[in-house]
Amino acid sequence: METKWLEDFISLVETNNFSRSAALRHVTQPAFSRRIQSLENWLGTDLIDRTSYPTRLTPAGVVFYEQALEMLAKINGARELLRSKRAAAQTSIDLAVPHTLSLTFVPKWLTGLEQDFAPIRSRLMALNVHDAVLQLVEGGCDLLLCYHHPRQPVQLDPGRYDMLVLGHESLRAYARCDKNKVPEFTLPGTKRAPLPFLSYTNNAYLGRMVELILGDARTPLHLEPHYETDMAEGLKMMALEGRGIAFLPESAVTRELKQKQLARADGDTADWEIEMEIRLYRERPSAQRRGKPIVDRLWDFLELQQNGGRKKRSIPSSER
């Protein structure tokens, strides 16, 4: 069945005249009659009583008229709903973000953008780093926000993806404060008394950063794993319970440090920490995939910010 058959039938009921309805539907009368017959054939019953004049409905036609009105209203309602969602989607920015950054960096970043750029309608997908990158590669988001370290890089083709560095993040060891406001555990620990270690799972990006810290440590660390999860927030809650030492992003513990709930467990040295970049990626617009205008405007704004208000010079293709 075609939607236009419903519209034809409703028009015929309202005019009681094949010729007038054909004119209103901008088709010839024979074509209009064939479309009404096609609807009847699809339903398996006559809708028009062709034994009388003027045009009159059969009992089945009377019943179907109400159904046709309802069906057409639902179809048009669904179309308008989807069109409005599509229009809204063009003004909304879809962000794929690792869990930690979604809780620490993104809220303040979006607040700053709304003050300096414009109100932003956004949809955030909090994922692990691998899945967040896949969202960008497979076209499931407009922007990817993630950590980056040269020894654990995000492998995205610079010829296809644009990148901006939005900030930096330090990963350090923290432990709960005792009643004297000093950490209950302090690195490096000893062989006889290893420190309880709250660790990331093997598939967590921050877990790989901790592996780099431990591998580079000039003084060996003596840690005994007690608990693991892939989320920094989960490790922080365990550290607050006094369950051990956790390596956490600095932005994740800002409040706890101010309130003396947590403290650095590394003796305030840089020997057991690592610094990461916070990067923003997008797929470069092309003739095949132009992207959303709102994303283009935001990207231009962020580039101007990073260049001190000077617009970045485009590089001719011959120089690339």
Coordinates of C-alpha atoms in Angstrom, one line a residue:
M1 CA 0.0 0.0 0.0
E2 CA 1.2 3.5 -0.8
T3 CA 0.5 6.6 1.3
K4 CA -0.9 8.4 -1.7
W5 CA -3.7 5.8 -2.0
L6 CA -4.8 6.8 1.5
E7 CA -4.7 10.5 0.6
D8 CA -6.7 9.8 -2.6
F9 CA -9.3 7.8 -0.7
I10 CA -9.8 10.5 1.9
S11 CA -10.1 13.2 -0.8
L12 CA -12.7 11.1 -2.6
V13 CA -14.7 10.7 0.6
E14 CA -14.6 14.5 1.3
T15 CA -15.6 15.5 -2.3
N16 CA -17.9 12.6 -3.3
N17 CA -16.6 13.2 -6.8
F18 CA -13.9 11.4 -8.8
S19 CA -13.3 14.3 -11.2
R20 CA -13.0 16.9 -8.4
S21 CA -10.7 14.7 -6.3
A22 CA -8.5 13.9 -9.4
A23 CA -8.1 17.6 -10.0
L24 CA -7.2 18.3 -6.4
R25 CA -4.7 15.4 -6.4
H26 CA -3.2 16.7 -9.7
V27 CA -3.7 13.5 -11.7
T28 CA -6.1 12.5 -14.5
Q29 CA -9.4 11.0 -13.6
P30 CA -8.5 7.5 -15.1
A31 CA -5.2 7.5 -13.1
F32 CA -7.1 8.5 -9.9
S33 CA -9.6 5.7 -10.4
R34 CA -6.9 3.2 -10.9
R35 CA -5.2 4.2 -7.6
I36 CA -8.5 3.8 -5.8
Q37 CA -8.9 0.4 -7.3
S38 CA -5.3 -0.5 -6.3
L39 CA -6.2 0.4 -2.7
E40 CA -9.3 -1.8 -2.9
N41 CA -7.3 -4.7 -4.4
W42 CA -4.7 -4.4 -1.6
L43 CA -7.5 -4.4 1.1
G44 CA -9.4 -7.2 -0.7
T45 CA -12.7 -5.4 -0.5
D46 CA -14.7 -2.7 -2.3
L47 CA -14.6 0.7 -0.7
I48 CA -16.8 2.6 -3.2
D49 CA -20.4 1.6 -4.1
R50 CA -20.3 1.8 -7.9
T51 CA -24.0 0.9 -8.3
S52 CA -25.2 4.3 -7.3
Y53 CA -24.6 8.0 -8.0
P54 CA -23.4 10.3 -6.5
T55 CA -20.4 8.5 -5.1
R56 CA -21.1 6.6 -2.0
L57 CA -19.1 4.4 0.4
T58 CA -19.7 0.7 1.0
P59 CA -20.0 -0.4 4.7
A60 CA -16.3 -1.4 4.5
G61 CA -15.5 2.0 3.1
V62 CA -17.1 3.7 6.0
V63 CA -15.1 1.7 8.4
F64 CA -11.9 2.1 6.5
Y65 CA -12.3 5.9 6.3
E66 CA -11.8 6.3 10.0
Q67 CA -8.8 3.9 9.9
A68 CA -7.3 5.8 6.9
L69 CA -7.5 9.1 8.8
E70 CA -5.8 7.6 11.8
M71 CA -3.1 5.8 9.7
L72 CA -2.3 8.9 7.7
A73 CA -2.1 11.0 10.9
K74 CA 0.3 8.5 12.5
I75 CA 2.5 8.4 9.3
N76 CA 2.7 12.2 9.1
G77 CA 3.3 12.5 12.8
A78 CA 6.2 10.0 12.6
R79 CA 7.6 11.9 9.6
E80 CA 7.5 15.2 11.5
L81 CA 9.0 13.7 14.6
L82 CA 11.9 12.2 12.7
R83 CA 12.4 15.4 10.7
S84 CA 12.5 17.5 13.9
K85 CA 15.0 15.0 15.4
R86 CA 17.2 15.3 12.3
A87 CA 17.1 19.0 12.4
A88 CA 17.9 18.9 16.1
A89 CA 20.7 16.5 15.5
Q90 CA 22.3 19.0 13.1
T91 CA 22.5 21.6 15.9
S92 CA 23.7 19.0 18.5
I93 CA 27.3 17.9 19.0
D94 CA 27.9 14.2 19.7
L95 CA 31.0 13.6 22.0
A96 CA 32.8 10.3 22.6
V97 CA 34.8 10.6 25.8
P98 CA 36.6 8.2 28.1
H99 CA 34.9 7.8 31.5
T100 CA 37.4 9.8 33.5
L101 CA 37.4 12.9 31.3
S102 CA 33.6 12.8 31.1
L103 CA 33.5 13.4 34.9
T104 CA 36.5 15.7 35.3
F105 CA 37.3 17.7 32.2
V106 CA 34.1 17.9 30.1
P107 CA 31.7 19.7 32.5
K108 CA 34.1 22.6 33.0
W109 CA 35.1 22.7 29.4
L110 CA 31.5 22.9 28.2
T111 CA 30.7 25.6 30.7
G112 CA 33.6 27.6 29.5
L113 CA 32.5 27.2 25.8
E114 CA 29.0 28.3 26.6
Q115 CA 30.5 31.5 28.1
D116 CA 33.0 32.2 25.4
F117 CA 31.5 30.6 22.3
A118 CA 27.8 30.0 22.4
P119 CA 25.3 27.7 24.1
I120 CA 26.0 24.2 23.0
R121 CA 23.5 21.3 22.8
S122 CA 25.6 18.1 23.2
R123 CA 25.2 14.4 23.7
L124 CA 28.0 12.6 25.5
M125 CA 28.9 9.0 25.2
A126 CA 31.2 7.9 28.1
L127 CA 33.2 4.9 26.9
N128 CA 36.6 3.3 27.3
V129 CA 39.3 4.8 25.0
H130 CA 39.2 2.0 22.5
D131 CA 35.4 2.3 22.0
A132 CA 35.5 6.1 22.0
V133 CA 38.0 6.0 19.1
L134 CA 35.9 3.5 17.3
Q135 CA 32.9 5.9 17.6
L136 CA 34.8 8.6 15.7
V137 CA 36.2 6.2 13.1
E138 CA 32.8 4.6 12.4
G139 CA 31.0 8.0 12.2
G140 CA 29.2 7.5 15.5
C141 CA 30.2 10.9 16.9
D142 CA 31.3 14.4 15.9
L143 CA 34.2 14.8 18.3
L144 CA 36.5 12.5 20.3
L145 CA 38.1 13.8 23.5
C146 CA 40.8 11.5 24.9
Y147 CA 44.2 11.3 26.6
H148 CA 47.4 11.0 24.6
H149 CA 50.9 10.0 25.4
P150 CA 53.7 9.5 22.8
R151 CA 54.4 6.0 24.1
Q152 CA 50.7 5.1 24.1
P153 CA 49.3 7.1 21.2
V154 CA 45.9 7.1 19.7
Q155 CA 46.4 5.8 16.2
L156 CA 44.4 8.2 13.9
D157 CA 45.5 9.1 10.4
P158 CA 46.5 12.8 10.5
G159 CA 45.6 13.0 6.9
R160 CA 42.0 12.3 7.7
Y161 CA 41.6 13.6 11.3
D162 CA 42.1 17.1 12.7
M163 CA 43.5 17.4 16.3
L164 CA 43.8 20.1 18.9
V165 CA 45.5 19.9 22.3
L166 CA 43.1 21.2 25.0
G167 CA 45.2 20.7 28.1
H168 CA 47.4 18.4 30.1
E169 CA 46.8 15.9 32.8
S170 CA 49.2 14.5 35.4
L171 CA 48.8 10.9 36.7
R172 CA 50.1 10.4 40.3
A173 CA 49.8 8.2 43.3
Y174 CA 47.3 9.2 46.1
A175 CA 46.2 7.7 49.4
R176 CA 43.7 8.6 52.1
C177 CA 44.8 11.1 54.8
D178 CA 45.0 10.0 58.4
K179 CA 43.9 12.2 61.3
N180 CA 47.2 14.2 61.0
K181 CA 46.3 15.0 57.3
V182 CA 49.2 12.9 55.9
P183 CA 48.8 9.9 53.6
E184 CA 48.3 6.6 55.2
F185 CA 50.5 4.9 52.6
T186 CA 53.7 6.4 51.0
L187 CA 55.8 5.0 48.1
P188 CA 57.9 3.1 47.5
G189 CA 57.1 0.4 50.1
T190 CA 59.4 -2.5 50.9
K191 CA 59.7 -6.2 50.0
R192 CA 58.6 -7.2 53.5
A193 CA 55.7 -4.7 53.6
P194 CA 54.5 -4.0 50.1
L195 CA 51.8 -1.3 49.8
P196 CA 48.2 -2.3 49.0
F197 CA 47.7 -1.4 45.4
L198 CA 44.5 -0.3 43.8
S199 CA 45.1 -0.9 40.1
Y200 CA 43.4 -0.5 36.7
T201 CA 42.4 -3.5 34.6
N202 CA 44.7 -4.5 31.7
N203 CA 42.4 -3.0 29.0
A204 CA 42.3 0.5 30.7
Y205 CA 44.3 3.3 29.1
L206 CA 45.3 4.7 32.5
G207 CA 46.4 1.2 33.4
R208 CA 48.9 1.3 30.6
M209 CA 50.1 4.7 31.8
V210 CA 50.7 3.2 35.3
E211 CA 52.7 0.4 33.7
L212 CA 54.9 3.1 32.1
I213 CA 55.4 4.8 35.5
L214 CA 56.3 1.5 37.2
G215 CA 58.6 0.5 34.4
D216 CA 60.5 3.8 34.4
A217 CA 60.8 4.1 38.2
R218 CA 64.4 4.6 39.2
T219 CA 63.5 3.3 42.7
P220 CA 61.6 0.0 42.5
L221 CA 58.0 0.2 43.9
H222 CA 56.8 -2.6 46.1
L223 CA 53.0 -3.0 45.5
E224 CA 50.6 -5.8 46.3
P225 CA 47.4 -5.7 44.1
H226 CA 44.3 -5.6 46.3
Y227 CA 41.6 -4.4 43.9
E228 CA 41.2 -3.5 40.2
T229 CA 38.7 -1.7 38.0
D230 CA 38.9 0.1 34.6
M231 CA 37.5 3.4 36.1
A232 CA 39.5 6.0 37.9
E233 CA 36.4 7.0 39.9
G234 CA 36.1 3.5 41.3
L235 CA 39.8 3.5 42.4
K236 CA 39.3 6.9 44.0
M237 CA 36.4 5.7 46.1
M238 CA 38.4 2.7 47.3
A239 CA 41.3 5.0 48.2
L240 CA 39.0 7.2 50.2
E241 CA 38.0 4.1 52.1
G242 CA 41.7 3.6 53.0
R243 CA 42.1 0.5 51.0
G244 CA 45.4 1.4 49.4
I245 CA 47.3 3.5 46.9
A246 CA 45.8 4.5 43.6
F247 CA 47.3 6.3 40.6
L248 CA 44.7 8.9 39.7
P249 CA 44.4 11.9 37.3
E250 CA 45.0 15.1 39.1
S251 CA 41.7 16.6 37.9
A252 CA 39.8 13.7 39.5
V253 CA 41.0 14.4 43.0
T254 CA 41.0 18.3 43.1
R255 CA 38.2 18.4 45.7
E256 CA 39.5 15.6 47.8
L257 CA 43.0 17.3 48.0
K258 CA 41.5 20.6 49.1
Q259 CA 39.4 18.9 51.8
K260 CA 42.4 16.9 53.0
Q261 CA 40.7 13.6 52.3
L262 CA 43.4 12.4 49.9
A263 CA 47.1 13.4 49.6
R264 CA 49.9 12.6 47.3
A265 CA 51.6 9.3 48.2
D266 CA 54.8 9.9 46.2
G267 CA 56.5 12.3 48.6
D268 CA 55.7 15.2 46.2
T269 CA 58.4 14.0 43.8
A270 CA 58.1 13.7 40.0
D271 CA 59.8 10.3 40.0
W272 CA 56.5 8.4 40.0
E273 CA 54.2 10.4 37.8
I274 CA 53.4 10.8 34.1
E275 CA 51.9 13.7 32.1
M276 CA 49.4 13.2 29.3
E277 CA 47.8 15.5 26.7
I278 CA 44.1 16.0 26.5
R279 CA 43.3 15.9 22.8
L280 CA 40.3 16.7 20.7
Y281 CA 39.8 15.0 17.4
R282 CA 37.4 15.3 14.5
E283 CA 37.1 13.8 11.1
R284 CA 38.2 16.5 8.6
P285 CA 35.2 17.6 6.5
S286 CA 35.3 16.4 2.9
A287 CA 33.0 16.5 -0.1
Q288 CA 31.7 13.1 0.8
R289 CA 31.2 13.9 4.5
R290 CA 30.8 17.6 5.2
G291 CA 30.0 17.3 8.9
K292 CA 27.8 19.6 10.9
P293 CA 28.0 23.4 10.6
I294 CA 28.0 23.7 14.4
V295 CA 31.0 21.5 14.7
D296 CA 32.9 23.6 12.0
R297 CA 32.1 26.8 13.9
L298 CA 33.3 25.3 17.2
W299 CA 36.5 24.0 15.6
D300 CA 37.3 27.3 14.1
F301 CA 36.7 29.0 17.4
L302 CA 39.0 26.6 19.2
E303 CA 41.7 27.0 16.6
L304 CA 41.5 30.8 17.0
Q305 CA 41.8 30.4 20.7
Q306 CA 44.9 28.3 20.4
N307 CA 46.5 30.7 17.9
G308 CA 45.9 33.8 20.1
G309 CA 43.0 35.1 17.9
R310 CA 45.0 34.7 14.7
K311 CA 43.4 32.5 12.1
K312 CA 45.4 29.5 11.1
R313 CA 46.8 29.7 7.6
S314 CA 45.5 26.9 5.4
I315 CA 48.2 24.8 3.8
P316 CA 47.9 24.4 0.0
S317 CA 47.6 20.8 -1.0
S318 CA 50.8 21.1 -3.0
E319 CA 52.7 21.9 0.2
R320 CA 51.3 19.0 2.2

